[in-house]
Each structure stands twice: as C-alpha cells, then as structure tokens.
Amino acid sequence: MLKNDVISKKAIINPLLMLSAMWLGYFLQLQGFFESCFGAIIPLLPEGLLGIITSPLLHGNLDHIVGNSIPIAILMFLLYQFYPMVASKVFILGWLATGLLVWLLPPIDFMTGDYLYTCTIGASGVVYVLAFFLFFSGIFKWNVKLLTISLLVVLYYGSLVWGMLPEELFYNLQEPSKISWQAHIAGAVVGVILAFIFKKVGEKKKKYIWEFPNYYNEKDDKLWQEYIEKNPEDFMELPYKKKDDIWKHLDELRRK
C-alpha cells in the first residue's frame, strides 16, 4: 500500500485543506456571518439541512475550534496515509451521513424528555467518524500494521467513548449541555459502518505460507535436519539405473 514508506502527499495536503476551511469558517463567524443558527444543523427542520454540509466548518469559540483542529489533523493524516484507496469516500460519506443522522435524531433533552431545537455546529462528528473507522477497520482487516493504527487511536482518543453519553449524566448542570452527544454517537455509528463496508478494500491481513494447513518445510523440521547432519552419507548422489531401450527387445516382444 505504501511505497518505500513514503509519506503520501494527500496525507499532508488534505488535512491542511480541512483545517484551512475550518479556520476560514470561524473567521467568517467572527465577521458576523452565519448568525442565528445559519449554517448549523437544526434537527427535523428544513432550515437546518444546510448544516449537514456547513456545520463541521463552524465553531462556537476559539477553544472549540482548537479542540477539533488537532484530532482532525492527526486522524485525517492517518486515514489518507494508511487507507488511500477509500480515504476520500470515508471522509465525504462520513461527513454527510453523520450530519444527516444528527438532523434526523429527535432533539430530546435526555433528562427532561422535552424537545430542544438546538443548533449543532463543530467538526466533532467528523472526528468520531475518523476515529471509529480507523479503530474498527484495523480490527476487521486484522492486519498487523493497521492494527497498530487502531491501538494508537485507542491510546490517544479512547476517551472519546465518554463523549457519546450526555454530559448531564456526569455533572449537575444548571442549563442544557452545549456538547452534542448526538453528533458524537452518530459519527461513531457511521465510522463503524464504513469500516465494515470497506473491510475488503485495500490492504488485508497477510497470510504467510506456514499458515496453510498442508504446509511443510524440511528446514523447519529440526529432527530431519539433525538426521541430515549426522548421516551425510545417506544423501550422497547414487547411480541411477539406465532406462531400458525398448527397441532392443522388439523381437522378444513380437514373439509374445
């Protein structure tokens, strides 16, 4: 998949393009664009459909965009470096499918059961798509190199699992949480589904010759090698019996 372990250009360029788009969107927000939930996902309302495309580029404040920029850069690099054949499909489909799923989810307050038509913005849903795709794709393919990527994702982003639960479960909040657990769980579900769909595309588990049931290599047989060393005379070249020339026995064959 990787030639001479060279870093892919797309693994550098595409994360930079995404970061540029995110920071451009944040700059436009500071200039007064995208006000009053414009560009955000508003569940089940037609005016919220635009957010399926634009919401990952918008953020509530500086901490919000910085917190999403770092994992976006790292996870996109891993995606395009180790899954070049499906990277763009995973990224685009994950982006759109997560946004659509968030729009379809009923905006119910977890604690009260009331409907809350909140405006969802931020790239965290895409972060969850990438993290869960990278983790489960390595497991589904069961490839040593890709499993290493899965372990790295768990090591650095394993805490993302807690973001799939409402913040109200852990803290007593005076007002509804601004963190969209719906976007997180939607991204996680989409990431797992995409990992399963593309499990047969690209690099797979390498099956070595000794894994085949009928494999045998005399060099791996220690007893046989010891016998060869102790009895070299048994393996000296022996004279072979010359083949009979059938034409010499032609008269004899005719008599029979």
XYZ file of N, CA, C and O in Angstrom, residues 36-104:
276
model
N -27.439 33.511 14.055
C -28.794 32.981 14.295
C -28.956 31.558 13.766
O -29.929 31.233 13.071
N -27.987 30.749 14.048
C -28.020 29.326 13.680
C -27.926 29.077 12.182
O -28.131 27.940 11.732
N -27.653 30.105 11.399
C -27.497 29.882 9.960
C -26.250 29.031 9.722
O -25.167 29.330 10.193
N -26.407 27.953 8.984
C -25.309 27.042 8.707
C -25.176 25.920 9.713
O -24.324 25.037 9.550
N -26.001 25.927 10.761
C -25.964 24.863 11.765
C -26.992 23.781 11.449
O -27.918 23.988 10.660
N -26.820 22.607 12.062
C -27.823 21.547 11.941
C -28.911 21.794 12.969
O -28.639 21.875 14.173
N -30.141 21.927 12.499
C -31.292 22.067 13.390
C -32.177 20.850 13.145
O -32.790 20.733 12.081
N -32.222 19.911 14.060
C -32.910 18.635 13.831
C -34.353 18.792 13.364
O -35.124 19.580 13.931
N -34.677 18.049 12.316
C -36.040 17.888 11.798
C -36.645 19.160 11.217
O -37.818 19.153 10.837
N -35.882 20.228 11.110
C -36.370 21.464 10.499
C -35.690 21.675 9.152
O -34.467 21.521 9.053
N -36.440 22.031 8.107
C -35.844 22.194 6.768
C -34.687 23.184 6.738
O -33.705 22.974 6.020
N -34.799 24.270 7.520
C -33.729 25.264 7.503
C -32.437 24.739 8.121
O -31.379 25.378 8.013
N -32.506 23.587 8.767
C -31.310 23.007 9.354
C -30.578 22.046 8.442
O -29.505 21.537 8.802
N -31.120 21.807 7.231
C -30.486 20.865 6.309
C -29.148 21.384 5.784
O -28.237 20.592 5.521
N -29.024 22.698 5.631
C -27.765 23.267 5.159
C -26.610 22.891 6.083
O -25.465 22.716 5.640
N -26.917 22.738 7.353
C -25.877 22.412 8.321
C -25.219 21.068 8.098
O -24.109 20.830 8.604
N -25.877 20.173 7.369
C -25.264 18.886 7.058
C -23.935 19.100 6.342
O -22.974 18.366 6.544
N -23.878 20.145 5.503
C -22.669 20.454 4.741
C -21.768 21.438 5.479
O -20.545 21.269 5.519
N -22.359 22.453 6.090
C -21.562 23.564 6.616
C -21.201 23.460 8.102
O -20.228 24.070 8.537
N -21.958 22.697 8.891
C -21.754 22.726 10.340
C -20.342 22.307 10.790
O -19.828 22.877 11.758
N -19.663 21.324 10.119
C -18.317 20.982 10.586
C -17.302 22.114 10.417
O -16.208 22.053 10.998
N -17.652 23.130 9.649
C -16.738 24.252 9.424
C -16.988 25.409 10.388
O -16.263 26.411 10.352
N -18.003 25.280 11.235
C -18.368 26.348 12.153
C -18.115 25.905 13.592
O -18.295 24.740 13.931
N -17.706 26.853 14.435
C -17.407 26.540 15.830
C -17.828 27.676 16.745
O -17.887 28.842 16.329
N -18.107 27.307 17.998
C -18.667 28.277 18.933
C -17.663 29.276 19.482
O -18.000 30.423 19.734
N -16.415 28.852 19.667
C -15.403 29.745 20.204
C -14.018 29.200 19.858
O -13.889 28.158 19.197
N -12.975 29.912 20.317
C -11.609 29.533 19.990
C -11.240 28.167 20.552
O -10.600 27.349 19.881
N -11.638 27.906 21.796
C -11.336 26.598 22.399
C -11.982 25.469 21.616
O -11.403 24.387 21.468
N -13.182 25.728 21.118
C -13.922 24.715 20.364
C -13.183 24.328 19.089
O -12.970 23.140 18.799
N -12.733 25.322 18.319
C -12.091 25.018 17.043
C -10.683 24.448 17.246
O -10.260 23.540 16.528
N -9.972 24.931 18.264
C -8.651 24.371 18.550
C -8.779 22.913 18.991
O -8.006 22.046 18.585
N -9.788 22.630 19.823
C -10.005 21.277 20.306
C -10.344 20.292 19.206
O -10.039 19.091 19.319
N -10.955 20.786 18.113
C -11.274 19.915 16.979
C -10.171 19.893 15.928
O -10.056 18.918 15.173
N -9.374 20.940 15.852
C -8.355 21.033 14.803
C -7.274 19.964 14.970
O -6.840 19.346 13.985
N -6.830 19.745 16.204
C -5.732 18.792 16.433
C -6.132 17.365 16.060
O -5.428 16.703 15.284
N -7.259 16.844 16.570
C -7.627 15.466 16.164
C -7.973 15.352 14.687
O -7.695 14.318 14.070
N -8.559 16.391 14.106
C -8.854 16.358 12.673
C -7.567 16.193 11.875
O -7.480 15.379 10.944
N -6.545 16.961 12.225
C -5.275 16.895 11.503
C -4.635 15.514 11.636
O -4.188 14.921 10.642
N -4.610 14.975 12.845
C -3.953 13.681 13.087
C -4.723 12.538 12.426
O -4.154 11.692 11.738
N -6.030 12.513 12.639
C -6.832 11.395 12.132
C -6.940 11.418 10.609
O -6.944 10.357 9.969
N -7.026 12.613 10.022
C -7.051 12.689 8.559
C -5.720 12.244 7.969
O -5.672 11.601 6.916
N -4.628 12.581 8.643
C -3.313 12.124 8.175
C -3.266 10.595 8.173
O -2.833 9.974 7.191
N -3.697 9.971 9.268
C -3.696 8.509 9.351
C -4.607 7.893 8.302
O -4.277 6.870 7.687
N -5.759 8.516 8.085
C -6.716 7.992 7.109
C -6.120 7.989 5.712
O -6.161 6.970 5.004
N -5.558 9.128 5.277
C -5.047 9.229 3.910
C -3.697 8.531 3.738
O -3.335 8.160 2.628
N -2.976 8.332 4.826
C -1.693 7.645 4.733
C -1.858 6.128 4.659
O -1.178 5.471 3.868
N -2.775 5.596 5.434
C -2.888 4.140 5.539
C -4.116 3.562 4.843
O -4.215 2.345 4.694
N -5.052 4.405 4.412
C -6.235 3.933 3.684
C -6.452 4.785 2.429
O -7.531 5.343 2.227
N -5.438 4.906 1.576
C -5.555 5.819 0.424
C -6.650 5.452 -0.560
O -7.204 6.329 -1.220
N -6.984 4.161 -0.668
C -7.970 3.729 -1.655
C -9.393 4.146 -1.279
O -10.253 4.295 -2.152
N -9.661 4.315 0.006
C -11.030 4.628 0.442
C -11.095 5.917 1.258
O -12.167 6.289 1.719
N -9.973 6.608 1.430
C -9.920 7.755 2.342
C -10.941 8.829 1.992
O -11.700 9.291 2.855
N -10.974 9.234 0.732
C -11.898 10.315 0.335
C -13.353 9.880 0.478
O -14.210 10.667 0.904
N -13.630 8.625 0.136
C -15.002 8.124 0.281
C -15.415 8.119 1.749
O -16.537 8.523 2.090
N -14.523 7.653 2.615
C -14.834 7.608 4.042
C -15.048 9.014 4.583
O -15.994 9.266 5.338
N -14.189 9.931 4.189
C -14.275 11.295 4.705
C -15.570 11.986 4.256
O -16.302 12.558 5.075
N -15.862 11.918 2.960
C -17.050 12.610 2.431
C -18.334 11.935 2.898
O -19.270 12.602 3.373
N -18.395 10.603 2.764
C -19.595 9.888 3.196
C -19.804 10.035 4.700
O -20.940 10.185 5.170
N -18.707 9.974 5.456
C -18.806 10.134 6.905
C -19.321 11.514 7.285
O -20.173 11.641 8.173
N -18.824 12.528 6.629
C -19.263 13.918 6.855
C -20.769 14.042 6.627
O -21.511 14.530 7.499
N -21.223 13.632 5.440
C -22.630 13.818 5.060
C -23.557 12.903 5.860
O -24.625 13.339 6.314
N -23.168 11.638 6.020
C -24.040 10.691 6.726
C -24.201 11.072 8.191
O -25.303 10.968 8.754
N -23.130 11.542 8.815
C -23.218 11.960 10.218
C -24.131 13.162 10.363
O -24.987 13.209 11.259
N -23.959 14.153 9.486
C -24.819 15.333 9.532
C -26.283 14.995 9.326
O -27.161 15.512 10.025
N -26.549 14.089 8.369
C -27.930 13.688 8.106
C -28.517 12.952 9.298
O -29.685 13.170 9.669
N -27.724 12.086 9.920
C -28.212 11.335 11.075
C -28.504 12.262 12.249
O -29.511 12.083 12.948
N -27.654 13.256 12.463
C -27.911 14.230 13.531
C -29.189 15.003 13.249
O -29.986 15.269 14.153
N -29.409 15.336 11.986
C -30.627 16.083 11.615
C -31.879 15.224 11.832
O -32.937 15.729 12.191
N -31.748 13.908 11.637
C -32.897 13.017 11.775
C -33.198 12.655 13.233
O -34.325 12.258 13.546
